[in-house]
Amino acid sequence: MQENTNNNTIDQDEVSRFAAMASEWWDPNGKFKPLHKFNPVRITYIKEKICEHFDRDINAHDALKGLRILDIGCGGGLLSEPMAKMGAEMVSVDPATDNIEIAKLHAQQSGINIDYRATTAEALEAEGEKFDIVLNMEVVEHVSDVDLFVRLCANMVKPEGLMFVATINRTPKANLLAIIMAENVLKWLPRGTHQYEKLVKPEEIEGPLNARSMQVIDRIGVFFNPLTNSWNRSNDMDVNYMLLAKKAAG
């Protein structure tokens, strides 16, 4: 992992890279096509675990009503909008203003109310923001300081609240499948979307979580099945994986 000497979590090269593609966030066949395909499996997992933890009816159309949720590094809002449609009070942030403007426009056109902000984890945490749930999805591999970023996010979780983290493991298998194959051979993602040295092992997330009174209570792998053209849950965490952590009682 790269050492960060700036005492912040923003990697400006990463912010600029995604800002340059902002106009394509909602194109299911554009540069974010893999994320559109990944969305159903992560939304289903998130909803299941939230309903289980907060004792909600998973079949209710407003199953997440009354829950304040932070989508950190929200991009164009691909995850924020489905959460809002389920009744959640969404605060969705991204350091790239271009991403936020696209997200705001799409939400407005869709008639969905989301509090979008062009800001950072540092700023939110400094303002004392607190949430029932923090969605930290496909973000940690793009920040400059994983340990600091995870700690800041954990600080914003209310007692007995949840944080979801999804990312890519730093393994030879992930390098082959998520970078060499996905970016260079199959061209599912723009080349340079991920750098191997910035991929994150589960224990590098669990450490700072534990330091902020959060315990990982579930962990699963996610894999792409080319035969069904869909993402599925798995016990194999060598490439893509998701962690669920719970904050201790106050």
PDB file of C-alpha atoms in Angstrom:
ATOM      1  CA  MET A   1       0.000   0.000   0.000  1.00  0.00           C
ATOM      2  CA  GLN A   2       1.155   3.540  -0.734  1.00  0.00           C
ATOM      3  CA  GLU A   3       2.136   5.770   2.156  1.00  0.00           C
ATOM      4  CA  ASN A   4       0.156   8.959   2.538  1.00  0.00           C
ATOM      5  CA  THR A   5       1.992  11.949   3.976  1.00  0.00           C
ATOM      6  CA  ASN A   6      -0.768  14.539   3.463  1.00  0.00           C
ATOM      7  CA  ASN A   7      -2.980  13.468   6.405  1.00  0.00           C
ATOM      8  CA  ASN A   8      -6.052  13.308   4.180  1.00  0.00           C
ATOM      9  CA  THR A   9      -7.839  10.662   2.161  1.00  0.00           C
ATOM     10  CA  ILE A  10      -8.221  12.359  -1.222  1.00  0.00           C
ATOM     11  CA  ASP A  11      -6.221  10.991  -4.148  1.00  0.00           C
ATOM     12  CA  GLN A  12      -6.634  13.802  -6.677  1.00  0.00           C
ATOM     13  CA  ASP A  13      -5.614  11.615  -9.627  1.00  0.00           C
ATOM     14  CA  GLU A  14      -8.430   9.200  -8.755  1.00  0.00           C
ATOM     15  CA  VAL A  15     -10.939  12.034  -8.333  1.00  0.00           C
ATOM     16  CA  SER A  16      -9.972  13.492 -11.714  1.00  0.00           C
ATOM     17  CA  ARG A  17     -10.164  10.107 -13.428  1.00  0.00           C
ATOM     18  CA  PHE A  18     -13.754   9.512 -12.336  1.00  0.00           C
ATOM     19  CA  ALA A  19     -14.806  13.128 -12.843  1.00  0.00           C
ATOM     20  CA  ALA A  20     -13.709  12.852 -16.481  1.00  0.00           C
ATOM     21  CA  MET A  21     -16.205   9.999 -16.950  1.00  0.00           C
ATOM     22  CA  ALA A  22     -19.046  11.631 -15.000  1.00  0.00           C
ATOM     23  CA  SER A  23     -21.371  11.981 -17.976  1.00  0.00           C
ATOM     24  CA  GLU A  24     -21.425   8.192 -18.410  1.00  0.00           C
ATOM     25  CA  TRP A  25     -22.574   7.200 -14.912  1.00  0.00           C
ATOM     26  CA  TRP A  26     -26.137   6.359 -15.944  1.00  0.00           C
ATOM     27  CA  ASP A  27     -25.335   4.725 -19.286  1.00  0.00           C
ATOM     28  CA  PRO A  28     -25.767   0.959 -18.666  1.00  0.00           C
ATOM     29  CA  ASN A  29     -23.596   0.233 -21.695  1.00  0.00           C
ATOM     30  CA  GLY A  30     -20.961   2.887 -21.012  1.00  0.00           C
ATOM     31  CA  LYS A  31     -17.764   2.906 -18.972  1.00  0.00           C
ATOM     32  CA  PHE A  32     -19.660   2.028 -15.792  1.00  0.00           C
ATOM     33  CA  LYS A  33     -21.391  -1.005 -17.305  1.00  0.00           C
ATOM     34  CA  PRO A  34     -19.695  -3.412 -14.826  1.00  0.00           C
ATOM     35  CA  LEU A  35     -21.039  -1.356 -11.916  1.00  0.00           C
ATOM     36  CA  HIS A  36     -24.565  -1.456 -13.342  1.00  0.00           C
ATOM     37  CA  LYS A  37     -24.272  -5.248 -13.489  1.00  0.00           C
ATOM     38  CA  PHE A  38     -22.839  -5.376  -9.966  1.00  0.00           C
ATOM     39  CA  ASN A  39     -25.591  -3.185  -8.505  1.00  0.00           C
ATOM     40  CA  PRO A  40     -28.317  -5.869  -8.074  1.00  0.00           C
ATOM     41  CA  VAL A  41     -26.185  -8.206  -5.966  1.00  0.00           C
ATOM     42  CA  ARG A  42     -24.943  -5.467  -3.654  1.00  0.00           C
ATOM     43  CA  ILE A  43     -28.375  -3.833  -3.279  1.00  0.00           C
ATOM     44  CA  THR A  44     -29.955  -7.178  -2.380  1.00  0.00           C
ATOM     45  CA  TYR A  45     -27.238  -7.931   0.171  1.00  0.00           C
ATOM     46  CA  ILE A  46     -27.430  -4.470   1.744  1.00  0.00           C
ATOM     47  CA  LYS A  47     -31.227  -4.552   2.006  1.00  0.00           C
ATOM     48  CA  GLU A  48     -31.238  -8.049   3.521  1.00  0.00           C
ATOM     49  CA  LYS A  49     -28.698  -7.182   6.195  1.00  0.00           C
ATOM     50  CA  ILE A  50     -30.263  -3.831   7.081  1.00  0.00           C
ATOM     51  CA  CYS A  51     -33.731  -5.371   7.433  1.00  0.00           C
ATOM     52  CA  GLU A  52     -32.333  -8.199   9.536  1.00  0.00           C
ATOM     53  CA  HIS A  53     -30.414  -5.840  11.839  1.00  0.00           C
ATOM     54  CA  PHE A  54     -33.104  -3.178  12.248  1.00  0.00           C
ATOM     55  CA  ASP A  55     -35.990  -5.676  12.269  1.00  0.00           C
ATOM     56  CA  ARG A  56     -37.645  -4.379   9.108  1.00  0.00           C
ATOM     57  CA  ASP A  57     -40.067  -6.093   6.747  1.00  0.00           C
ATOM     58  CA  ILE A  58     -37.904  -6.848   3.717  1.00  0.00           C
ATOM     59  CA  ASN A  59     -40.990  -6.968   1.484  1.00  0.00           C
ATOM     60  CA  ALA A  60     -42.188  -3.487   2.431  1.00  0.00           C
ATOM     61  CA  HIS A  61     -41.722  -0.893  -0.315  1.00  0.00           C
ATOM     62  CA  ASP A  62     -40.404   1.552   2.311  1.00  0.00           C
ATOM     63  CA  ALA A  63     -38.351  -0.988   4.282  1.00  0.00           C
ATOM     64  CA  LEU A  64     -35.607   1.566   5.009  1.00  0.00           C
ATOM     65  CA  LYS A  65     -37.885   4.424   6.089  1.00  0.00           C
ATOM     66  CA  GLY A  66     -36.497   6.465   8.974  1.00  0.00           C
ATOM     67  CA  LEU A  67     -32.919   5.253   8.528  1.00  0.00           C
ATOM     68  CA  ARG A  68     -30.266   7.884   7.810  1.00  0.00           C
ATOM     69  CA  ILE A  69     -27.724   6.460   5.375  1.00  0.00           C
ATOM     70  CA  LEU A  70     -24.424   7.871   4.102  1.00  0.00           C
ATOM     71  CA  ASP A  71     -23.247   6.811   0.648  1.00  0.00           C
ATOM     72  CA  ILE A  72     -19.596   7.863   0.722  1.00  0.00           C
ATOM     73  CA  GLY A  73     -17.960   8.201  -2.708  1.00  0.00           C
ATOM     74  CA  CYS A  74     -21.393   8.007  -4.305  1.00  0.00           C
ATOM     75  CA  GLY A  75     -20.294   8.789  -7.867  1.00  0.00           C
ATOM     76  CA  GLY A  76     -23.351   9.353 -10.027  1.00  0.00           C
ATOM     77  CA  GLY A  77     -25.762   7.894  -7.466  1.00  0.00           C
ATOM     78  CA  LEU A  78     -26.182   4.342  -8.770  1.00  0.00           C
ATOM     79  CA  LEU A  79     -26.525   3.028  -5.214  1.00  0.00           C
ATOM     80  CA  SER A  80     -28.061   6.105  -3.595  1.00  0.00           C
ATOM     81  CA  GLU A  81     -31.197   6.175  -5.726  1.00  0.00           C
ATOM     82  CA  PRO A  82     -32.298   2.570  -5.009  1.00  0.00           C
ATOM     83  CA  MET A  83     -31.741   3.161  -1.279  1.00  0.00           C
ATOM     84  CA  ALA A  84     -33.804   6.359  -1.386  1.00  0.00           C
ATOM     85  CA  LYS A  85     -36.598   4.550  -3.233  1.00  0.00           C
ATOM     86  CA  MET A  86     -36.769   2.147  -0.292  1.00  0.00           C
ATOM     87  CA  GLY A  87     -37.444   5.052   2.050  1.00  0.00           C
ATOM     88  CA  ALA A  88     -33.963   5.818   3.368  1.00  0.00           C
ATOM     89  CA  GLU A  89     -32.900   9.382   4.177  1.00  0.00           C
ATOM     90  CA  MET A  90     -29.835   9.560   1.930  1.00  0.00           C
ATOM     91  CA  VAL A  91     -26.802  11.809   2.341  1.00  0.00           C
ATOM     92  CA  SER A  92     -24.585  11.043  -0.652  1.00  0.00           C
ATOM     93  CA  VAL A  93     -21.163  12.611  -1.053  1.00  0.00           C
ATOM     94  CA  ASP A  94     -18.307  12.615  -3.526  1.00  0.00           C
ATOM     95  CA  PRO A  95     -15.233  14.850  -3.792  1.00  0.00           C
ATOM     96  CA  ALA A  96     -15.756  15.228  -7.566  1.00  0.00           C
ATOM     97  CA  THR A  97     -18.191  18.075  -8.229  1.00  0.00           C
ATOM     98  CA  ASP A  98     -18.881  16.737 -11.742  1.00  0.00           C
ATOM     99  CA  ASN A  99     -20.132  13.461 -10.263  1.00  0.00           C
ATOM    100  CA  ILE A 100     -22.405  15.270  -7.822  1.00  0.00           C
ATOM    101  CA  GLU A 101     -23.901  17.488 -10.535  1.00  0.00           C
ATOM    102  CA  ILE A 102     -24.731  14.434 -12.668  1.00  0.00           C
ATOM    103  CA  ALA A 103     -26.199  12.664  -9.621  1.00  0.00           C
ATOM    104  CA  LYS A 104     -28.325  15.690  -8.685  1.00  0.00           C
ATOM    105  CA  LEU A 105     -29.668  16.022 -12.217  1.00  0.00           C
ATOM    106  CA  HIS A 106     -30.586  12.344 -12.490  1.00  0.00           C
ATOM    107  CA  ALA A 107     -32.296  12.328  -9.087  1.00  0.00           C
ATOM    108  CA  GLN A 108     -34.263  15.442 -10.020  1.00  0.00           C
ATOM    109  CA  GLN A 109     -35.364  13.896 -13.305  1.00  0.00           C
ATOM    110  CA  SER A 110     -36.374  10.736 -11.427  1.00  0.00           C
ATOM    111  CA  GLY A 111     -38.296  12.632  -8.749  1.00  0.00           C
ATOM    112  CA  ILE A 112     -36.074  11.283  -5.967  1.00  0.00           C
ATOM    113  CA  ASN A 113     -35.022  13.367  -2.951  1.00  0.00           C
ATOM    114  CA  ILE A 114     -31.346  12.858  -2.047  1.00  0.00           C
ATOM    115  CA  ASP A 115     -29.036  15.195  -0.139  1.00  0.00           C
ATOM    116  CA  TYR A 116     -26.063  15.264  -2.534  1.00  0.00           C
ATOM    117  CA  ARG A 117     -22.920  17.067  -1.409  1.00  0.00           C
ATOM    118  CA  ALA A 118     -19.553  17.673  -3.060  1.00  0.00           C
ATOM    119  CA  THR A 119     -17.453  17.098   0.031  1.00  0.00           C
ATOM    120  CA  THR A 120     -15.110  14.663   1.785  1.00  0.00           C
ATOM    121  CA  ALA A 121     -15.128  12.176   4.641  1.00  0.00           C
ATOM    122  CA  GLU A 122     -12.872  14.525   6.597  1.00  0.00           C
ATOM    123  CA  ALA A 123     -15.317  17.422   6.304  1.00  0.00           C
ATOM    124  CA  LEU A 124     -18.367  15.332   7.197  1.00  0.00           C
ATOM    125  CA  GLU A 125     -16.699  13.790  10.213  1.00  0.00           C
ATOM    126  CA  ALA A 126     -15.464  17.201  11.399  1.00  0.00           C
ATOM    127  CA  GLU A 127     -19.051  18.471  11.224  1.00  0.00           C
ATOM    128  CA  GLY A 128     -20.117  15.716  13.618  1.00  0.00           C
ATOM    129  CA  GLU A 129     -22.406  13.936  11.134  1.00  0.00           C
ATOM    130  CA  LYS A 130     -23.868  10.625  12.352  1.00  0.00           C
ATOM    131  CA  PHE A 131     -25.647   7.876  10.419  1.00  0.00           C
ATOM    132  CA  ASP A 132     -27.471   4.639  11.087  1.00  0.00           C
ATOM    133  CA  ILE A 133     -25.631   3.096   8.139  1.00  0.00           C
ATOM    134  CA  VAL A 134     -22.551   4.004   6.110  1.00  0.00           C
ATOM    135  CA  LEU A 135     -22.197   2.551   2.612  1.00  0.00           C
ATOM    136  CA  ASN A 136     -18.505   2.420   1.779  1.00  0.00           C
ATOM    137  CA  MET A 137     -18.768   0.680  -1.579  1.00  0.00           C
ATOM    138  CA  GLU A 138     -16.004   0.445  -4.185  1.00  0.00           C
ATOM    139  CA  VAL A 139     -14.233   3.435  -2.626  1.00  0.00           C
ATOM    140  CA  VAL A 140     -11.373   2.347  -0.359  1.00  0.00           C
ATOM    141  CA  GLU A 141      -9.206   1.268  -3.306  1.00  0.00           C
ATOM    142  CA  HIS A 142      -9.317   4.839  -4.612  1.00  0.00           C
ATOM    143  CA  VAL A 143      -8.343   6.819  -1.488  1.00  0.00           C
ATOM    144  CA  SER A 144      -4.873   7.914  -0.446  1.00  0.00           C
ATOM    145  CA  ASP A 145      -5.016   6.600   3.135  1.00  0.00           C
ATOM    146  CA  VAL A 146      -7.223   3.545   3.731  1.00  0.00           C
ATOM    147  CA  ASP A 147      -6.681   3.428   7.487  1.00  0.00           C
ATOM    148  CA  LEU A 148      -7.641   7.087   7.987  1.00  0.00           C
ATOM    149  CA  PHE A 149     -10.590   6.849   5.594  1.00  0.00           C
ATOM    150  CA  VAL A 150     -12.086   3.800   7.312  1.00  0.00           C
ATOM    151  CA  ARG A 151     -11.620   5.396  10.750  1.00  0.00           C
ATOM    152  CA  LEU A 152     -13.338   8.604   9.630  1.00  0.00           C
ATOM    153  CA  CYS A 153     -16.254   6.629   8.216  1.00  0.00           C
ATOM    154  CA  ALA A 154     -16.503   4.506  11.360  1.00  0.00           C
ATOM    155  CA  ASN A 155     -16.616   7.647  13.504  1.00  0.00           C
ATOM    156  CA  MET A 156     -19.811   8.637  11.680  1.00  0.00           C
ATOM    157  CA  VAL A 157     -21.668   5.400  12.470  1.00  0.00           C
ATOM    158  CA  LYS A 158     -24.135   5.676  15.337  1.00  0.00           C
ATOM    159  CA  PRO A 159     -23.889   3.189  18.237  1.00  0.00           C
ATOM    160  CA  GLU A 160     -25.189  -0.194  17.054  1.00  0.00           C
ATOM    161  CA  GLY A 161     -25.211   1.122  13.472  1.00  0.00           C
ATOM    162  CA  LEU A 162     -23.756  -0.623  10.425  1.00  0.00           C
ATOM    163  CA  MET A 163     -21.084  -0.040   7.834  1.00  0.00           C
ATOM    164  CA  PHE A 164     -20.828  -1.938   4.557  1.00  0.00           C
ATOM    165  CA  VAL A 165     -17.513  -2.067   2.716  1.00  0.00           C
ATOM    166  CA  ALA A 166     -17.042  -3.482  -0.773  1.00  0.00           C
ATOM    167  CA  THR A 167     -13.714  -3.542  -2.583  1.00  0.00           C
ATOM    168  CA  ILE A 168     -11.145  -5.726  -4.362  1.00  0.00           C
ATOM    169  CA  ASN A 169      -8.631  -7.911  -2.549  1.00  0.00           C
ATOM    170  CA  ARG A 170      -4.905  -7.428  -3.154  1.00  0.00           C
ATOM    171  CA  THR A 171      -4.083 -10.915  -4.427  1.00  0.00           C
ATOM    172  CA  PRO A 172      -2.445 -12.313  -7.575  1.00  0.00           C
ATOM    173  CA  LYS A 173      -5.866 -13.705  -8.536  1.00  0.00           C
ATOM    174  CA  ALA A 174      -7.439 -10.252  -8.279  1.00  0.00           C
ATOM    175  CA  ASN A 175      -4.600  -8.753 -10.315  1.00  0.00           C
ATOM    176  CA  LEU A 176      -5.243 -11.296 -13.057  1.00  0.00           C
ATOM    177  CA  LEU A 177      -9.043 -11.091 -13.116  1.00  0.00           C
ATOM    178  CA  ALA A 178      -9.894  -7.553 -11.954  1.00  0.00           C
ATOM    179  CA  ILE A 179      -7.066  -5.688 -13.676  1.00  0.00           C
ATOM    180  CA  ILE A 180      -5.349  -7.644 -16.452  1.00  0.00           C
ATOM    181  CA  MET A 181      -8.477  -9.385 -17.758  1.00  0.00           C
ATOM    182  CA  ALA A 182     -11.163  -6.799 -16.927  1.00  0.00           C
ATOM    183  CA  GLU A 183      -9.217  -3.728 -18.031  1.00  0.00           C
ATOM    184  CA  ASN A 184      -6.589  -4.847 -20.528  1.00  0.00           C
ATOM    185  CA  VAL A 185      -8.078  -7.911 -22.239  1.00  0.00           C
ATOM    186  CA  LEU A 186     -11.883  -7.736 -22.014  1.00  0.00           C
ATOM    187  CA  LYS A 187     -11.892  -3.919 -21.666  1.00  0.00           C
ATOM    188  CA  TRP A 188     -14.850  -3.994 -19.269  1.00  0.00           C
ATOM    189  CA  LEU A 189     -13.278  -1.038 -17.462  1.00  0.00           C
ATOM    190  CA  PRO A 190     -11.064   1.811 -18.691  1.00  0.00           C
ATOM    191  CA  ARG A 191      -7.393   0.923 -18.339  1.00  0.00           C
ATOM    192  CA  GLY A 192      -6.015   2.364 -15.102  1.00  0.00           C
ATOM    193  CA  THR A 193      -9.301   2.168 -13.180  1.00  0.00           C
ATOM    194  CA  HIS A 194      -7.525   0.070 -10.551  1.00  0.00           C
ATOM    195  CA  GLN A 195      -3.871  -0.118  -9.508  1.00  0.00           C
ATOM    196  CA  TYR A 196      -2.735  -3.339  -7.892  1.00  0.00           C
ATOM    197  CA  GLU A 197      -0.797  -1.646  -5.092  1.00  0.00           C
ATOM    198  CA  LYS A 198      -3.937   0.253  -4.032  1.00  0.00           C
ATOM    199  CA  LEU A 199      -6.120  -2.846  -3.706  1.00  0.00           C
ATOM    200  CA  VAL A 200      -7.044  -3.617  -0.102  1.00  0.00           C
ATOM    201  CA  LYS A 201      -6.877  -6.815   1.930  1.00  0.00           C
ATOM    202  CA  PRO A 202      -9.746  -7.507   4.370  1.00  0.00           C
ATOM    203  CA  GLU A 203      -7.509  -7.267   7.419  1.00  0.00           C
ATOM    204  CA  GLU A 204      -6.462  -3.757   6.346  1.00  0.00           C
ATOM    205  CA  ILE A 205     -10.099  -2.733   6.731  1.00  0.00           C
ATOM    206  CA  GLU A 206     -10.861  -4.753   9.848  1.00  0.00           C
ATOM    207  CA  GLY A 207      -7.972  -3.192  11.791  1.00  0.00           C
ATOM    208  CA  PRO A 208      -9.175   0.428  11.655  1.00  0.00           C
ATOM    209  CA  LEU A 209     -12.768  -0.745  12.126  1.00  0.00           C
ATOM    210  CA  ASN A 210     -11.836  -2.531  15.347  1.00  0.00           C
ATOM    211  CA  ALA A 211      -9.986   0.584  16.482  1.00  0.00           C
ATOM    212  CA  ARG A 212     -13.284   2.472  16.277  1.00  0.00           C
ATOM    213  CA  SER A 213     -15.366  -0.081  18.209  1.00  0.00           C
ATOM    214  CA  MET A 214     -16.699  -1.773  15.091  1.00  0.00           C
ATOM    215  CA  GLN A 215     -16.753  -5.535  14.621  1.00  0.00           C
ATOM    216  CA  VAL A 216     -17.080  -7.335  11.304  1.00  0.00           C
ATOM    217  CA  ILE A 217     -20.178  -9.517  11.584  1.00  0.00           C
ATOM    218  CA  ASP A 218     -20.383 -10.804   8.025  1.00  0.00           C
ATOM    219  CA  ARG A 219     -18.057 -11.233   5.057  1.00  0.00           C
ATOM    220  CA  ILE A 220     -18.751 -12.587   1.590  1.00  0.00           C
ATOM    221  CA  GLY A 221     -17.049 -12.827  -1.766  1.00  0.00           C
ATOM    222  CA  VAL A 222     -18.638 -11.777  -5.037  1.00  0.00           C
ATOM    223  CA  PHE A 223     -17.829 -13.251  -8.453  1.00  0.00           C
ATOM    224  CA  PHE A 224     -18.900 -12.664 -12.043  1.00  0.00           C
ATOM    225  CA  ASN A 225     -20.447 -15.616 -13.878  1.00  0.00           C
ATOM    226  CA  PRO A 226     -19.943 -15.143 -17.647  1.00  0.00           C
ATOM    227  CA  LEU A 227     -22.477 -17.885 -18.406  1.00  0.00           C
ATOM    228  CA  THR A 228     -25.314 -15.986 -16.723  1.00  0.00           C
ATOM    229  CA  ASN A 229     -23.766 -12.556 -17.307  1.00  0.00           C
ATOM    230  CA  SER A 230     -24.370 -11.701 -13.660  1.00  0.00           C
ATOM    231  CA  TRP A 231     -22.632 -11.185 -10.320  1.00  0.00           C
ATOM    232  CA  ASN A 232     -23.256 -13.694  -7.538  1.00  0.00           C
ATOM    233  CA  ARG A 233     -22.319 -14.157  -3.892  1.00  0.00           C
ATOM    234  CA  SER A 234     -19.522 -16.567  -3.090  1.00  0.00           C
ATOM    235  CA  ASN A 235     -17.361 -17.874  -0.270  1.00  0.00           C
ATOM    236  CA  ASP A 236     -14.300 -16.908  -2.316  1.00  0.00           C
ATOM    237  CA  MET A 237     -13.015 -13.484  -1.216  1.00  0.00           C
ATOM    238  CA  ASP A 238      -9.845 -13.576  -3.317  1.00  0.00           C
ATOM    239  CA  VAL A 239     -11.124 -10.974  -5.795  1.00  0.00           C
ATOM    240  CA  ASN A 240     -14.249  -8.923  -4.992  1.00  0.00           C
ATOM    241  CA  TYR A 241     -15.610  -9.021  -1.447  1.00  0.00           C
ATOM    242  CA  MET A 242     -17.996  -7.254   0.933  1.00  0.00           C
ATOM    243  CA  LEU A 243     -17.686  -6.785   4.688  1.00  0.00           C
ATOM    244  CA  LEU A 244     -20.424  -5.813   7.136  1.00  0.00           C
ATOM    245  CA  ALA A 245     -19.430  -4.248  10.453  1.00  0.00           C
ATOM    246  CA  LYS A 246     -21.507  -3.276  13.505  1.00  0.00           C
ATOM    247  CA  LYS A 247     -20.729  -0.442  15.905  1.00  0.00           C
ATOM    248  CA  ALA A 248     -20.696  -1.285  19.603  1.00  0.00           C
ATOM    249  CA  ALA A 249     -23.441   0.117  21.821  1.00  0.00           C
ATOM    250  CA  GLY A 250     -22.725   3.582  23.178  1.00  0.00           C
TER     251      GLY A 250
END
